Coordinates of C-alpha atoms and ligand atoms in Angstrom, one line a residue:
X1 CA 4.4 -28.8 -17.6
X2 CA 1.0 -28.0 -16.1
X3 CA 1.1 -31.5 -14.5
X4 CA 4.7 -31.2 -13.0
X5 CA 3.7 -27.9 -11.6
X6 CA 0.5 -29.2 -9.9
X7 CA 2.7 -32.2 -8.5
X8 CA 5.5 -30.1 -7.3
X9 CA 6.7 -30.1 -3.7
X10 CA 10.1 -28.8 -4.2
X11 CA 9.4 -26.0 -1.5
X12 CA 7.3 -26.2 1.6
X13 CA 4.4 -24.0 0.2
X14 CA 2.4 -26.5 -1.5
X15 CA 1.5 -28.2 1.9
X16 CA -0.1 -25.2 3.2
X17 CA -2.0 -24.0 0.0
X18 CA -5.2 -25.3 -1.9
X19 CA -3.8 -25.6 -5.3
X20 CA -1.0 -24.7 -7.7
X21 CA -1.8 -21.7 -9.8
X22 CA -0.1 -22.2 -13.0
X23 CA -1.0 -19.4 -15.2
X24 CA -3.8 -18.3 -17.7
X25 CA -4.5 -17.0 -21.1
X26 CA -3.3 -17.3 -24.6
X27 CA -0.5 -19.8 -24.6
X28 CA 0.9 -18.1 -28.0
X29 CA 0.4 -14.7 -26.4
X30 CA 2.9 -11.8 -27.5
X31 CA 2.6 -10.3 -24.0
X32 CA 3.6 -12.5 -20.9
X33 CA 2.2 -10.8 -17.5
X34 CA 4.4 -11.8 -14.4
X35 CA 3.2 -11.1 -11.0
X36 CA 4.5 -12.3 -7.4
X37 CA 2.3 -15.1 -6.0
X38 CA -1.4 -16.3 -5.5
X39 CA -3.2 -14.7 -2.8
X40 CA -6.5 -15.9 -1.1
X41 CA -8.8 -15.8 -4.2
X42 CA -6.3 -17.0 -6.6
X43 CA -5.6 -20.0 -4.2
X44 CA -9.2 -20.7 -4.0
X45 CA -9.9 -20.6 -7.8
X46 CA -6.6 -21.7 -9.2
X47 CA -6.2 -18.6 -11.6
X48 CA -3.8 -15.8 -11.1
X49 CA -5.0 -12.1 -10.4
X50 CA -8.6 -12.9 -9.6
X51 CA -8.9 -10.7 -6.6
X52 CA -8.9 -7.0 -6.2
X53 CA -5.3 -6.7 -7.7
X54 CA -6.6 -8.6 -10.5
X55 CA -9.4 -6.3 -11.3
X56 CA -6.8 -3.4 -11.4
X57 CA -4.6 -5.5 -13.4
X58 CA -7.2 -6.0 -16.3
X59 CA -7.8 -2.4 -16.2
X60 CA -4.3 -1.5 -16.7
X61 CA -4.0 -3.9 -19.4
X62 CA -7.1 -2.7 -21.0
X63 CA -5.7 0.9 -21.1
X64 CA -3.2 -0.5 -23.5
X65 CA -5.8 -2.2 -25.7
X66 CA -4.8 -5.6 -24.1
X67 CA -7.9 -7.9 -23.1
X68 CA -7.0 -10.4 -20.4
X69 CA -7.3 -13.2 -22.5
X70 CA -4.9 -11.9 -25.1
X71 CA -2.2 -12.1 -22.8
X72 CA -0.7 -15.1 -20.7
X73 CA -0.6 -14.2 -16.9
X74 CA 1.2 -16.0 -14.4
X75 CA 3.4 -15.3 -11.3
X76 CA 6.9 -15.9 -9.8
X77 CA 5.5 -18.5 -7.4
X78 CA 2.8 -20.8 -8.1
X79 CA 1.8 -21.5 -4.6
X80 CA 0.3 -19.1 -2.2
X81 CA 2.6 -18.3 0.9
X82 CA 0.9 -18.7 4.2
X83 CA -0.8 -15.4 5.3
X84 CA 0.4 -13.9 2.1
X85 CA 3.9 -13.3 3.6
X86 CA 6.7 -12.3 1.4
X87 CA 8.0 -15.1 -0.8
X88 CA 11.4 -16.6 0.4
X89 CA 14.3 -16.6 -1.8
X90 CA 14.6 -20.4 -1.5
X91 CA 11.1 -20.8 -2.6
X92 CA 11.6 -18.5 -5.4
X93 CA 14.8 -20.4 -6.5
X94 CA 12.9 -23.6 -6.6
X95 CA 10.0 -22.2 -8.5
X96 CA 11.7 -19.8 -11.0
X97 CA 12.7 -22.8 -13.2
X98 CA 9.2 -23.3 -14.0
X99 CA 8.7 -19.6 -15.2
X100 CA 11.8 -19.9 -17.2
X101 CA 9.9 -23.2 -19.0
X102 CA 6.8 -21.0 -19.3
X103 CA 8.6 -18.3 -21.1
X104 CA 10.4 -20.7 -23.4
X105 CA 7.0 -22.1 -24.4
X106 CA 4.8 -19.2 -24.9
X107 CA 7.8 -17.4 -26.6
X108 CA 6.4 -13.9 -25.8
X109 CA 7.6 -10.7 -27.6
X110 CA 7.5 -8.7 -24.4
X111 CA 7.5 -9.5 -20.7
X112 CA 5.7 -7.0 -18.3
X113 CA 6.9 -7.6 -14.6
X114 CA 4.5 -6.3 -12.1
X115 CA 6.3 -5.2 -8.8
X116 CA 9.6 -5.9 -7.0
X117 CA 9.5 -9.5 -6.5
X118 CA 8.5 -10.2 -10.2
X119 CA 11.1 -7.9 -11.5
X120 CA 14.1 -8.8 -9.2
X121 CA 13.7 -12.4 -9.8
X122 CA 13.3 -12.3 -13.6
X123 CA 16.1 -10.1 -13.9
X124 CA 18.5 -11.5 -11.0
X125 CA 19.2 -8.1 -9.4
X126 CA 18.8 -6.4 -6.1
X127 CA 17.9 -3.0 -7.6
X128 CA 14.9 -1.3 -6.3
X129 CA 11.8 -1.0 -8.5
X130 CA 12.2 2.7 -9.0
X131 CA 15.6 2.0 -10.4
X132 CA 14.4 -0.8 -12.9
X133 CA 11.4 1.3 -14.3
X134 CA 11.7 3.2 -17.7
X135 CA 14.6 0.9 -19.1
X136 CA 14.1 -2.2 -21.2
X137 CA 15.8 -5.1 -19.7
X138 CA 16.0 -8.5 -21.4
X139 CA 15.5 -12.0 -20.1
X140 CA 16.7 -15.4 -20.8
X141 CA 18.6 -16.7 -24.0
X142 CA 16.2 -15.2 -26.5
X143 CA 16.8 -11.7 -24.7
X144 CA 13.1 -11.0 -24.5
X145 CA 12.6 -7.5 -23.8
X146 CA 11.1 -6.9 -19.9
X147 CA 9.4 -3.9 -18.8
X148 CA 8.9 -3.3 -15.0
X149 CA 5.9 -1.4 -13.4
X150 CA 4.3 -1.1 -10.1
X151 CA 2.4 -4.2 -8.6
X152 CA -1.4 -3.4 -8.9
X153 CA -1.8 -4.2 -4.9
X154 CA 0.7 -1.6 -4.3
X155 CA -1.3 1.0 -6.6
X156 CA -4.5 0.0 -4.5
X157 CA -2.6 1.1 -1.5
X158 CA -0.9 4.2 -3.2
X159 CA -3.3 5.5 -5.9
X160 CA -0.8 8.6 -6.3
X161 CA 1.6 6.4 -8.3
X162 CA -1.0 5.4 -10.8
X163 CA 0.6 8.2 -13.1
X164 CA 3.8 6.6 -13.1
X165 CA 2.3 3.1 -13.8
X166 CA 0.6 4.6 -16.7
X167 CA 3.7 6.0 -18.2
X168 CA 5.4 2.5 -17.7
X169 CA 2.5 0.9 -19.5
X170 CA 2.8 3.5 -22.6
X171 CA 6.5 2.5 -22.5
X172 CA 5.8 -1.1 -22.7
X173 CA 3.5 -0.4 -25.7
X174 CA 6.2 1.5 -27.5
X175 CA 8.6 -1.2 -26.6
X176 CA 6.6 -4.1 -28.1
X177 CA 5.6 -1.9 -31.1
X178 CA 9.3 -1.3 -31.9
X179 CA 10.1 -4.8 -31.5
X180 CA 7.4 -5.9 -33.7
X181 CA 8.8 -3.9 -36.5
X182 CA 12.1 -6.1 -36.4
X183 CA 11.3 -9.6 -38.3
X184 CA 12.2 -12.6 -36.1
Ligands
LIG201 N1 -0.9 -10.9 -6.8 C1 -0.2 -11.4 -7.6 O1 1.1 -11.0 -7.7 N2 -0.4 -12.4 -8.1 C2 -1.8 -12.9 -8.1 O2 -2.2 -13.8 -8.8 C3 -2.7 -12.3 -7.3 C4 -2.2 -11.2 -6.5

């Protein structure tokens, strides 16, 4: 799958980015973290969430006792959009099957969606991020629980919302713990 993503030219983004950003972390992780798309730093180094938003993401994960290397981190899009514009629906439609395959391979116990793009595309909905927070959604044939929170880049611009993100993270931790109690 890593090789197929690296060779992918299904949408036009690959021509304008440095490299694909597949994802990183524990391939048998219980937690799968999904963001939007690589930015400049991620495009340069090939690893998701390594810029300023990544530092906040790491702090958010650490707050619920999850070291970065204990989770698997990826994005809805594997290629950086030019000038970090919003991903287009057609680009997401081409790329999302790779995310579905990643979920099927990692088999996480919970998916944490950071931001509107990750949440709406995982859940195939137009609902606002505000409406998606605080509820356990489910993804795919195995009905993996999905919890939605704000994107760290948004929190850097709107630090007043961090308190709500903390509520979401605690909710995710409780959801994971409750799910863990059920034998699979
Ligand atoms: N923002 C994202 O959504 N993903 C990254 O990898 C970096 C910034």
